[in-house]
């Protein structure tokens, strides 16, 4: 049955991949088109979520889904990465988390992303959105940016 979808998507320039281990199905444009461009905050939050997923996945041995709070994610962005001097606004957070939810990387268990106690389920699809190589590249880029901003403030 999966082959039918694969044949259909290949006719319109897409490949479909199925990862049985994580239960993830994803598509990729064969021409490298249709990529989503993200702002800096969304990029940093995706990186934080990916790292939190890796840290907590070991503990969640029965499921591939991992749970975190908005506070944990923002804490990693502000404290661990030290890219943002202050916490992002509630509107920025809400918009960022909605983008990630729309692309099936996360979903919320509680009422609102503006609540720092809101629990968020991080889905295994985050592993395919940000590969280990991309993680390293983004971390290096953020470290360089932090270094440059520290030099400018001296």
Short mmCIF file of N, CA, C and O in Angstrom, two decimals, residues 28 35 43 47 50 128-141:
data_model
loop_
_atom_site.label_atom_id
_atom_site.label_comp_id
_atom_site.label_asym_id
_atom_site.label_seq_id
_atom_site.Cartn_x
_atom_site.Cartn_y
_atom_site.Cartn_z
N UNK A 28 9.78 14.70 0.92
CA UNK A 28 10.91 15.56 0.56
C UNK A 28 10.82 15.84 -0.93
O UNK A 28 10.63 14.93 -1.73
N UNK A 35 11.15 24.62 0.85
CA UNK A 35 11.70 24.56 2.20
C UNK A 35 11.18 25.74 3.00
O UNK A 35 11.01 26.84 2.48
N UNK A 43 14.21 29.01 14.97
CA UNK A 43 15.36 28.13 14.76
C UNK A 43 15.97 27.70 16.08
O UNK A 43 16.26 26.52 16.30
N UNK A 47 16.04 23.94 17.84
CA UNK A 47 17.28 23.34 18.33
C UNK A 47 17.13 22.92 19.80
O UNK A 47 17.51 21.81 20.17
N UNK A 50 14.95 19.89 20.00
CA UNK A 50 15.67 18.70 19.53
C UNK A 50 16.61 18.18 20.60
O UNK A 50 16.70 16.97 20.85
N UNK A 128 13.89 14.16 12.29
CA UNK A 128 14.01 14.26 10.84
C UNK A 128 14.00 15.71 10.38
O UNK A 128 14.49 16.03 9.31
N UNK A 129 13.45 16.60 11.19
CA UNK A 129 13.43 18.02 10.87
C UNK A 129 14.81 18.64 11.08
O UNK A 129 15.21 19.53 10.34
N UNK A 130 15.51 18.15 12.11
CA UNK A 130 16.84 18.66 12.44
C UNK A 130 17.76 17.47 12.65
O UNK A 130 17.72 16.82 13.69
N UNK A 131 18.58 17.18 11.66
CA UNK A 131 19.52 16.05 11.76
C UNK A 131 20.65 16.40 12.73
O UNK A 131 20.83 17.56 13.11
N UNK A 132 21.44 15.40 13.09
CA UNK A 132 22.59 15.64 13.97
C UNK A 132 23.57 16.63 13.33
O UNK A 132 24.10 17.50 14.03
N UNK A 133 23.76 16.51 12.03
CA UNK A 133 24.68 17.42 11.34
C UNK A 133 24.16 18.86 11.38
O UNK A 133 24.92 19.80 11.60
N UNK A 134 22.85 19.02 11.15
CA UNK A 134 22.26 20.35 11.22
C UNK A 134 22.35 20.92 12.63
O UNK A 134 22.60 22.11 12.81
N UNK A 135 22.16 20.06 13.62
CA UNK A 135 22.28 20.50 15.03
C UNK A 135 23.67 21.07 15.29
O UNK A 135 23.81 22.15 15.87
N UNK A 136 24.68 20.32 14.88
CA UNK A 136 26.05 20.79 15.07
C UNK A 136 26.29 22.11 14.35
O UNK A 136 26.89 23.04 14.90
N UNK A 137 25.83 22.20 13.11
CA UNK A 137 26.01 23.43 12.34
C UNK A 137 25.34 24.63 12.98
O UNK A 137 25.93 25.71 13.07
N UNK A 138 24.10 24.44 13.44
CA UNK A 138 23.38 25.54 14.09
C UNK A 138 24.07 25.93 15.39
O UNK A 138 24.23 27.12 15.69
N UNK A 139 24.51 24.94 16.17
CA UNK A 139 25.21 25.24 17.44
C UNK A 139 26.49 26.03 17.18
O UNK A 139 26.79 26.98 17.90
N UNK A 140 27.23 25.64 16.14
CA UNK A 140 28.45 26.36 15.80
C UNK A 140 28.15 27.78 15.36
O UNK A 140 28.84 28.73 15.76
N UNK A 141 27.10 27.95 14.56
CA UNK A 141 26.70 29.28 14.09
C UNK A 141 26.27 30.16 15.27
O UNK A 141 26.68 31.32 15.38
#
